[in-house]
């Protein structure tokens, strides 16, 4: 147990659905991240939030919309996804993001399947 | 942009044999981190190396950071079935003005009992 929880753990959705992924960290960290993990590809950083402010957005399509209401919670809102968006979506947190000591604590992930 | 290459992609070893995975960055790194992901699990932080030429040990695991801070390796002595999983390196290139970790594709280790 790393102190980072994610819900749901599994999600199947159609291309016209709207759903949200939730992440919560209980570690008192200031930075939170969304990563996408697809088969045979490296972990792809999607978004970084530091103290509830978005600091990185790595050219992610607008059908993915993050929200960080406070430093403990992070959401990823999904709408009109494509089958190629099927992947494991991992949330992570770290003490800070503008530091060289930013060990990432990952949640268990949400396995997303888009039909 | 920064690229982190990791080899081999897969490694099958007999239990008791040694295992090494290598990581190479296209740019000089501020630090390098190593993570392990068990099958069906999520990445778990193992260690961070910061200094040029640094060597750290965790029981049967030895981590090295190259003198030029562009490469790193993880060596496991006498593998056990509990070592099964995918090992990722992740490099931090603060020189680019971004504190974003770039992950390698990982080395998937299988251990044959």
PDB file of C-alpha atoms in Angstrom:
ATOM      1  CA  UNK A   1       0.000   0.000   0.000  1.00  0.00           C
ATOM      2  CA  UNK A   2       1.666   3.195  -1.180  1.00  0.00           C
ATOM      3  CA  UNK A   3      -0.829   5.735   0.219  1.00  0.00           C
ATOM      4  CA  UNK A   4      -2.219   6.499  -3.231  1.00  0.00           C
ATOM      5  CA  UNK A   5      -5.643   5.121  -4.100  1.00  0.00           C
ATOM      6  CA  UNK A   6      -7.430   5.075  -7.429  1.00  0.00           C
ATOM      7  CA  UNK A   7     -11.020   4.359  -8.385  1.00  0.00           C
ATOM      8  CA  UNK A   8     -12.386   2.611 -10.251  1.00  0.00           C
ATOM      9  CA  UNK A   9      -9.847  -0.161 -10.707  1.00  0.00           C
ATOM     10  CA  UNK A  10     -11.466  -1.293 -13.951  1.00  0.00           C
ATOM     11  CA  UNK A  11     -13.609   0.674 -16.392  1.00  0.00           C
ATOM     12  CA  UNK A  12     -15.228  -0.284 -19.668  1.00  0.00           C
ATOM     13  CA  UNK A  13     -16.794   2.524 -21.645  1.00  0.00           C
ATOM     14  CA  UNK A  14     -18.174   3.242 -25.064  1.00  0.00           C
ATOM     15  CA  UNK A  15     -16.777   5.977 -27.263  1.00  0.00           C
ATOM     16  CA  UNK A  16     -19.699   8.286 -26.541  1.00  0.00           C
ATOM     17  CA  UNK A  17     -19.605   7.902 -22.752  1.00  0.00           C
ATOM     18  CA  UNK A  18     -18.323  10.385 -20.204  1.00  0.00           C
ATOM     19  CA  UNK A  19     -16.546   9.019 -17.166  1.00  0.00           C
ATOM     20  CA  UNK A  20     -14.082  10.180 -14.545  1.00  0.00           C
ATOM     21  CA  UNK A  21     -11.093   8.571 -12.867  1.00  0.00           C
ATOM     22  CA  UNK A  22     -10.325   9.506  -9.290  1.00  0.00           C
ATOM     23  CA  UNK A  23      -7.054   9.550  -7.409  1.00  0.00           C
ATOM     24  CA  UNK A  24      -6.435  10.342  -3.755  1.00  0.00           C
ATOM     25  CA  UNK A  25      -3.129  10.532  -1.922  1.00  0.00           C
ATOM     26  CA  UNK A  26      -2.736  10.342   1.839  1.00  0.00           C
ATOM     27  CA  UNK A  27       0.940  11.232   1.948  1.00  0.00           C
ATOM     28  CA  UNK A  28       0.822  15.010   2.302  1.00  0.00           C
ATOM     29  CA  UNK A  29       2.515  15.415  -1.071  1.00  0.00           C
ATOM     30  CA  UNK A  30       2.352  18.600  -3.119  1.00  0.00           C
ATOM     31  CA  UNK A  31       2.612  17.174  -6.628  1.00  0.00           C
ATOM     32  CA  UNK A  32       0.325  14.748  -8.435  1.00  0.00           C
ATOM     33  CA  UNK A  33       0.639  13.137 -11.842  1.00  0.00           C
ATOM     34  CA  UNK A  34      -1.345  11.219 -14.433  1.00  0.00           C
ATOM     35  CA  UNK A  35       0.510   8.611 -16.494  1.00  0.00           C
ATOM     36  CA  UNK A  36      -0.687   6.374 -19.309  1.00  0.00           C
ATOM     37  CA  UNK A  37       0.762   2.868 -19.601  1.00  0.00           C
ATOM     38  CA  UNK A  38       0.134   1.015 -22.873  1.00  0.00           C
ATOM     39  CA  UNK A  39       1.531  -2.316 -23.924  1.00  0.00           C
ATOM     40  CA  UNK A  40       5.023  -2.102 -25.403  1.00  0.00           C
ATOM     41  CA  UNK A  41       5.322   1.642 -24.745  1.00  0.00           C
ATOM     42  CA  UNK A  42       7.114   3.515 -21.997  1.00  0.00           C
ATOM     43  CA  UNK A  43       5.134   5.170 -19.259  1.00  0.00           C
ATOM     44  CA  UNK A  44       3.789   8.400 -20.745  1.00  0.00           C
ATOM     45  CA  UNK A  45       3.400  11.415 -18.523  1.00  0.00           C
ATOM     46  CA  UNK A  46       0.097  13.154 -19.247  1.00  0.00           C
ATOM     47  CA  UNK A  47      -0.349  15.872 -16.633  1.00  0.00           C
ATOM     48  CA  UNK A  48       1.472  17.285 -13.630  1.00  0.00           C
ATOM     49  CA  UNK A  49      -0.118  19.323 -10.868  1.00  0.00           C
ATOM     50  CA  UNK A  50       1.873  21.148  -8.224  1.00  0.00           C
ATOM     51  CA  UNK A  51      -0.055  22.694  -5.339  1.00  0.00           C
ATOM     52  CA  UNK A  52      -3.252  22.312  -7.366  1.00  0.00           C
ATOM     53  CA  UNK A  53      -1.834  24.197 -10.348  1.00  0.00           C
ATOM     54  CA  UNK A  54      -1.250  22.436 -13.650  1.00  0.00           C
ATOM     55  CA  UNK A  55       2.412  22.709 -14.554  1.00  0.00           C
ATOM     56  CA  UNK A  56       2.807  20.176 -17.356  1.00  0.00           C
ATOM     57  CA  UNK A  57       0.526  19.119 -20.152  1.00  0.00           C
ATOM     58  CA  UNK A  58       2.282  16.851 -22.583  1.00  0.00           C
ATOM     59  CA  UNK A  59       0.246  17.401 -25.729  1.00  0.00           C
ATOM     60  CA  UNK A  60      -2.592  15.298 -24.446  1.00  0.00           C
ATOM     61  CA  UNK A  61      -5.788  15.311 -26.545  1.00  0.00           C
ATOM     62  CA  UNK A  62      -8.586  17.459 -25.178  1.00  0.00           C
ATOM     63  CA  UNK A  63     -10.794  14.396 -24.677  1.00  0.00           C
ATOM     64  CA  UNK A  64      -8.757  13.968 -21.473  1.00  0.00           C
ATOM     65  CA  UNK A  65      -9.457  16.727 -18.968  1.00  0.00           C
ATOM     66  CA  UNK A  66      -7.716  16.805 -15.580  1.00  0.00           C
ATOM     67  CA  UNK A  67      -8.958  18.450 -12.428  1.00  0.00           C
ATOM     68  CA  UNK A  68      -7.159  19.006  -9.140  1.00  0.00           C
ATOM     69  CA  UNK A  69      -9.517  20.510  -6.548  1.00  0.00           C
ATOM     70  CA  UNK A  70      -6.937  20.220  -3.757  1.00  0.00           C
ATOM     71  CA  UNK A  71      -3.491  18.750  -3.195  1.00  0.00           C
ATOM     72  CA  UNK A  72      -4.905  15.379  -2.123  1.00  0.00           C
ATOM     73  CA  UNK A  73      -7.281  14.724  -4.998  1.00  0.00           C
ATOM     74  CA  UNK A  74      -6.831  14.421  -8.727  1.00  0.00           C
ATOM     75  CA  UNK A  75      -9.391  13.571 -11.364  1.00  0.00           C
ATOM     76  CA  UNK A  76      -9.184  12.656 -15.018  1.00  0.00           C
ATOM     77  CA  UNK A  77     -12.394  13.356 -16.912  1.00  0.00           C
ATOM     78  CA  UNK A  78     -12.868  11.288 -20.047  1.00  0.00           C
ATOM     79  CA  UNK A  79     -15.198  11.969 -22.967  1.00  0.00           C
ATOM     80  CA  UNK A  80     -15.535  10.686 -26.524  1.00  0.00           C
ATOM     81  CA  UNK A  81     -12.526   8.398 -26.169  1.00  0.00           C
ATOM     82  CA  UNK A  82     -11.104   6.187 -28.902  1.00  0.00           C
ATOM     83  CA  UNK A  83     -10.283   2.470 -28.691  1.00  0.00           C
ATOM     84  CA  UNK A  84      -6.559   3.338 -28.782  1.00  0.00           C
ATOM     85  CA  UNK A  85      -7.034   5.132 -25.465  1.00  0.00           C
ATOM     86  CA  UNK A  86      -7.467   1.742 -23.794  1.00  0.00           C
ATOM     87  CA  UNK A  87      -4.600   1.453 -21.309  1.00  0.00           C
ATOM     88  CA  UNK A  88      -3.668   1.420 -17.642  1.00  0.00           C
ATOM     89  CA  UNK A  89      -3.963   4.924 -16.217  1.00  0.00           C
ATOM     90  CA  UNK A  90      -1.695   5.480 -13.263  1.00  0.00           C
ATOM     91  CA  UNK A  91      -1.816   8.277 -10.764  1.00  0.00           C
ATOM     92  CA  UNK A  92       1.287   9.177  -8.795  1.00  0.00           C
ATOM     93  CA  UNK A  93       2.301  11.719  -6.224  1.00  0.00           C
ATOM     94  CA  UNK A  94       5.584  13.136  -4.964  1.00  0.00           C
ATOM     95  CA  UNK A  95       6.712  15.553  -2.292  1.00  0.00           C
ATOM     96  CA  UNK A  96       7.277  18.262  -4.846  1.00  0.00           C
ATOM     97  CA  UNK A  97       7.817  18.455  -8.567  1.00  0.00           C
ATOM     98  CA  UNK A  98      10.458  21.171  -8.929  1.00  0.00           C
ATOM     99  CA  UNK A  99      13.055  19.215  -7.069  1.00  0.00           C
ATOM    100  CA  UNK A 100      15.555  16.571  -7.998  1.00  0.00           C
ATOM    101  CA  UNK A 101      14.175  14.368  -5.213  1.00  0.00           C
ATOM    102  CA  UNK A 102      10.791  13.561  -6.685  1.00  0.00           C
ATOM    103  CA  UNK A 103      10.352   9.868  -5.981  1.00  0.00           C
ATOM    104  CA  UNK A 104       6.999   8.880  -7.430  1.00  0.00           C
ATOM    105  CA  UNK A 105       4.464   6.959  -5.392  1.00  0.00           C
ATOM    106  CA  UNK A 106       2.082   5.230  -7.763  1.00  0.00           C
ATOM    107  CA  UNK A 107      -1.496   4.170  -7.226  1.00  0.00           C
ATOM    108  CA  UNK A 108      -2.770   0.766  -8.365  1.00  0.00           C
ATOM    109  CA  UNK A 109      -4.087   2.190 -11.635  1.00  0.00           C
ATOM    110  CA  UNK A 110      -7.359   2.098 -13.517  1.00  0.00           C
ATOM    111  CA  UNK A 111      -7.533  -0.435 -16.349  1.00  0.00           C
ATOM    112  CA  UNK A 112      -9.562   1.348 -19.022  1.00  0.00           C
ATOM    113  CA  UNK A 113     -11.118  -0.387 -22.003  1.00  0.00           C
ATOM    114  CA  UNK A 114     -12.801   1.703 -24.691  1.00  0.00           C
ATOM    115  CA  UNK A 115     -15.176  -0.203 -26.937  1.00  0.00           C
TER     116      UNK A 115
ATOM    117  CA  UNK B   1      13.224  15.678 -26.546  1.00  0.00           C
ATOM    118  CA  UNK B   2      14.945  13.498 -24.041  1.00  0.00           C
ATOM    119  CA  UNK B   3      14.970   9.796 -24.752  1.00  0.00           C
ATOM    120  CA  UNK B   4      15.739   6.973 -22.363  1.00  0.00           C
ATOM    121  CA  UNK B   5      16.597   3.632 -23.930  1.00  0.00           C
ATOM    122  CA  UNK B   6      16.564   0.456 -21.889  1.00  0.00           C
ATOM    123  CA  UNK B   7      17.890  -2.960 -22.859  1.00  0.00           C
ATOM    124  CA  UNK B   8      17.150  -5.777 -23.046  1.00  0.00           C
ATOM    125  CA  UNK B   9      13.392  -5.627 -23.462  1.00  0.00           C
ATOM    126  CA  UNK B  10      12.984  -9.178 -22.117  1.00  0.00           C
ATOM    127  CA  UNK B  11      15.232 -11.486 -20.123  1.00  0.00           C
ATOM    128  CA  UNK B  12      14.602 -15.076 -19.142  1.00  0.00           C
ATOM    129  CA  UNK B  13      16.955 -16.527 -16.551  1.00  0.00           C
ATOM    130  CA  UNK B  14      17.220 -19.696 -14.563  1.00  0.00           C
ATOM    131  CA  UNK B  15      16.744 -19.185 -10.862  1.00  0.00           C
ATOM    132  CA  UNK B  16      20.139 -18.503  -9.317  1.00  0.00           C
ATOM    133  CA  UNK B  17      21.569 -16.826 -12.409  1.00  0.00           C
ATOM    134  CA  UNK B  18      22.469 -13.149 -12.469  1.00  0.00           C
ATOM    135  CA  UNK B  19      20.547 -10.465 -14.361  1.00  0.00           C
ATOM    136  CA  UNK B  20      21.479  -7.018 -15.621  1.00  0.00           C
ATOM    137  CA  UNK B  21      19.448  -4.288 -17.307  1.00  0.00           C
ATOM    138  CA  UNK B  22      20.964  -1.191 -18.883  1.00  0.00           C
ATOM    139  CA  UNK B  23      19.623   2.297 -19.310  1.00  0.00           C
ATOM    140  CA  UNK B  24      20.977   4.998 -21.636  1.00  0.00           C
ATOM    141  CA  UNK B  25      19.873   8.604 -21.909  1.00  0.00           C
ATOM    142  CA  UNK B  26      20.252  10.937 -24.878  1.00  0.00           C
ATOM    143  CA  UNK B  27      21.005  13.785 -22.451  1.00  0.00           C
ATOM    144  CA  UNK B  28      22.935  14.232 -19.223  1.00  0.00           C
ATOM    145  CA  UNK B  29      20.740  13.484 -16.241  1.00  0.00           C
ATOM    146  CA  UNK B  30      20.378  15.151 -12.883  1.00  0.00           C
ATOM    147  CA  UNK B  31      19.411  11.854 -11.387  1.00  0.00           C
ATOM    148  CA  UNK B  32      18.098   8.455 -12.326  1.00  0.00           C
ATOM    149  CA  UNK B  33      15.460   6.419 -10.558  1.00  0.00           C
ATOM    150  CA  UNK B  34      14.655   2.721 -10.774  1.00  0.00           C
ATOM    151  CA  UNK B  35      11.212   1.182 -10.353  1.00  0.00           C
ATOM    152  CA  UNK B  36       9.890  -2.377 -10.277  1.00  0.00           C
ATOM    153  CA  UNK B  37       6.458  -3.369 -11.492  1.00  0.00           C
ATOM    154  CA  UNK B  38       5.186  -6.838 -10.592  1.00  0.00           C
ATOM    155  CA  UNK B  39       2.786  -8.522 -13.033  1.00  0.00           C
ATOM    156  CA  UNK B  40      -0.638  -6.926 -12.587  1.00  0.00           C
ATOM    157  CA  UNK B  41       0.805  -4.320 -10.244  1.00  0.00           C
ATOM    158  CA  UNK B  42       2.013  -0.760 -10.354  1.00  0.00           C
ATOM    159  CA  UNK B  43       5.544   0.693 -10.436  1.00  0.00           C
ATOM    160  CA  UNK B  44       7.232   0.779  -7.046  1.00  0.00           C
ATOM    161  CA  UNK B  45      10.226   3.000  -6.385  1.00  0.00           C
ATOM    162  CA  UNK B  46      13.468   1.125  -5.727  1.00  0.00           C
ATOM    163  CA  UNK B  47      16.214   3.727  -5.591  1.00  0.00           C
ATOM    164  CA  UNK B  48      17.519   7.066  -6.821  1.00  0.00           C
ATOM    165  CA  UNK B  49      21.084   7.798  -7.933  1.00  0.00           C
ATOM    166  CA  UNK B  50      22.341  11.355  -8.084  1.00  0.00           C
ATOM    167  CA  UNK B  51      26.142  11.472  -8.126  1.00  0.00           C
ATOM    168  CA  UNK B  52      28.429  10.670 -11.049  1.00  0.00           C
ATOM    169  CA  UNK B  53      29.797   7.131 -10.706  1.00  0.00           C
ATOM    170  CA  UNK B  54      27.513   6.384  -7.759  1.00  0.00           C
ATOM    171  CA  UNK B  55      26.992   2.747  -6.765  1.00  0.00           C
ATOM    172  CA  UNK B  56      24.266   1.663  -4.352  1.00  0.00           C
ATOM    173  CA  UNK B  57      23.345  -1.788  -3.101  1.00  0.00           C
ATOM    174  CA  UNK B  58      20.116  -3.213  -1.780  1.00  0.00           C
ATOM    175  CA  UNK B  59      20.704  -6.817  -0.741  1.00  0.00           C
ATOM    176  CA  UNK B  60      21.145  -8.682  -4.066  1.00  0.00           C
ATOM    177  CA  UNK B  61      20.519  -5.563  -6.185  1.00  0.00           C
ATOM    178  CA  UNK B  62      23.358  -3.273  -7.298  1.00  0.00           C
ATOM    179  CA  UNK B  63      22.651   0.032  -8.999  1.00  0.00           C
ATOM    180  CA  UNK B  64      25.236   2.100 -10.852  1.00  0.00           C
ATOM    181  CA  UNK B  65      25.192   5.600 -12.335  1.00  0.00           C
ATOM    182  CA  UNK B  66      27.713   6.273 -15.091  1.00  0.00           C
ATOM    183  CA  UNK B  67      30.521   8.781 -14.787  1.00  0.00           C
ATOM    184  CA  UNK B  68      28.977  10.938 -17.493  1.00  0.00           C
ATOM    185  CA  UNK B  69      25.538  10.646 -15.853  1.00  0.00           C
ATOM    186  CA  UNK B  70      24.025   9.378 -19.118  1.00  0.00           C
ATOM    187  CA  UNK B  71      23.739   5.696 -18.315  1.00  0.00           C
ATOM    188  CA  UNK B  72      22.847   3.407 -15.487  1.00  0.00           C
ATOM    189  CA  UNK B  73      22.530  -0.274 -14.733  1.00  0.00           C
ATOM    190  CA  UNK B  74      20.725  -2.566 -12.342  1.00  0.00           C
ATOM    191  CA  UNK B  75      22.327  -5.920 -11.542  1.00  0.00           C
ATOM    192  CA  UNK B  76      20.605  -8.687  -9.604  1.00  0.00           C
ATOM    193  CA  UNK B  77      22.802 -11.440  -8.179  1.00  0.00           C
ATOM    194  CA  UNK B  78      21.411 -14.964  -7.897  1.00  0.00           C
ATOM    195  CA  UNK B  79      17.874 -14.237  -9.056  1.00  0.00           C
ATOM    196  CA  UNK B  80      14.890 -15.605  -7.194  1.00  0.00           C
ATOM    197  CA  UNK B  81      11.301 -16.103  -8.364  1.00  0.00           C
ATOM    198  CA  UNK B  82      10.326 -13.082  -6.302  1.00  0.00           C
ATOM    199  CA  UNK B  83      12.425 -10.922  -8.661  1.00  0.00           C
ATOM    200  CA  UNK B  84       9.954 -11.478 -11.498  1.00  0.00           C
ATOM    201  CA  UNK B  85       8.581  -8.241 -12.937  1.00  0.00           C
ATOM    202  CA  UNK B  86       9.422  -5.316 -15.152  1.00  0.00           C
ATOM    203  CA  UNK B  87      12.252  -3.014 -14.139  1.00  0.00           C
ATOM    204  CA  UNK B  88      12.066   0.597 -15.311  1.00  0.00           C
ATOM    205  CA  UNK B  89      14.646   3.328 -15.218  1.00  0.00           C
ATOM    206  CA  UNK B  90      13.502   6.937 -15.220  1.00  0.00           C
ATOM    207  CA  UNK B  91      15.760   9.882 -15.834  1.00  0.00           C
ATOM    208  CA  UNK B  92      15.376  13.460 -14.723  1.00  0.00           C
ATOM    209  CA  UNK B  93      16.809  16.094 -17.061  1.00  0.00           C
ATOM    210  CA  UNK B  94      16.578  19.328 -15.104  1.00  0.00           C
ATOM    211  CA  UNK B  95      18.724  21.046 -17.689  1.00  0.00           C
ATOM    212  CA  UNK B  96      15.697  21.147 -19.957  1.00  0.00           C
ATOM    213  CA  UNK B  97      13.928  23.394 -17.443  1.00  0.00           C
ATOM    214  CA  UNK B  98      11.350  20.764 -16.665  1.00  0.00           C
ATOM    215  CA  UNK B  99      11.384  18.392 -13.720  1.00  0.00           C
ATOM    216  CA  UNK B 100       9.736  15.660 -15.710  1.00  0.00           C
ATOM    217  CA  UNK B 101      10.810  12.044 -15.396  1.00  0.00           C
ATOM    218  CA  UNK B 102      11.324  10.206 -18.672  1.00  0.00           C
ATOM    219  CA  UNK B 103      10.813   6.474 -18.327  1.00  0.00           C
ATOM    220  CA  UNK B 104      12.490   3.733 -20.316  1.00  0.00           C
ATOM    221  CA  UNK B 105      10.349   0.972 -21.825  1.00  0.00           C
ATOM    222  CA  UNK B 106      11.450  -1.418 -19.120  1.00  0.00           C
ATOM    223  CA  UNK B 107      13.061  -4.844 -18.989  1.00  0.00           C
ATOM    224  CA  UNK B 108      10.694  -7.697 -18.269  1.00  0.00           C
ATOM    225  CA  UNK B 109      12.407 -10.346 -16.170  1.00  0.00           C
ATOM    226  CA  UNK B 110      11.195 -13.946 -16.061  1.00  0.00           C
ATOM    227  CA  UNK B 111      12.797 -16.364 -13.633  1.00  0.00           C
ATOM    228  CA  UNK B 112      12.528 -20.087 -14.343  1.00  0.00           C
ATOM    229  CA  UNK B 113      12.451 -22.089 -11.125  1.00  0.00           C
TER     230      UNK B 113
END
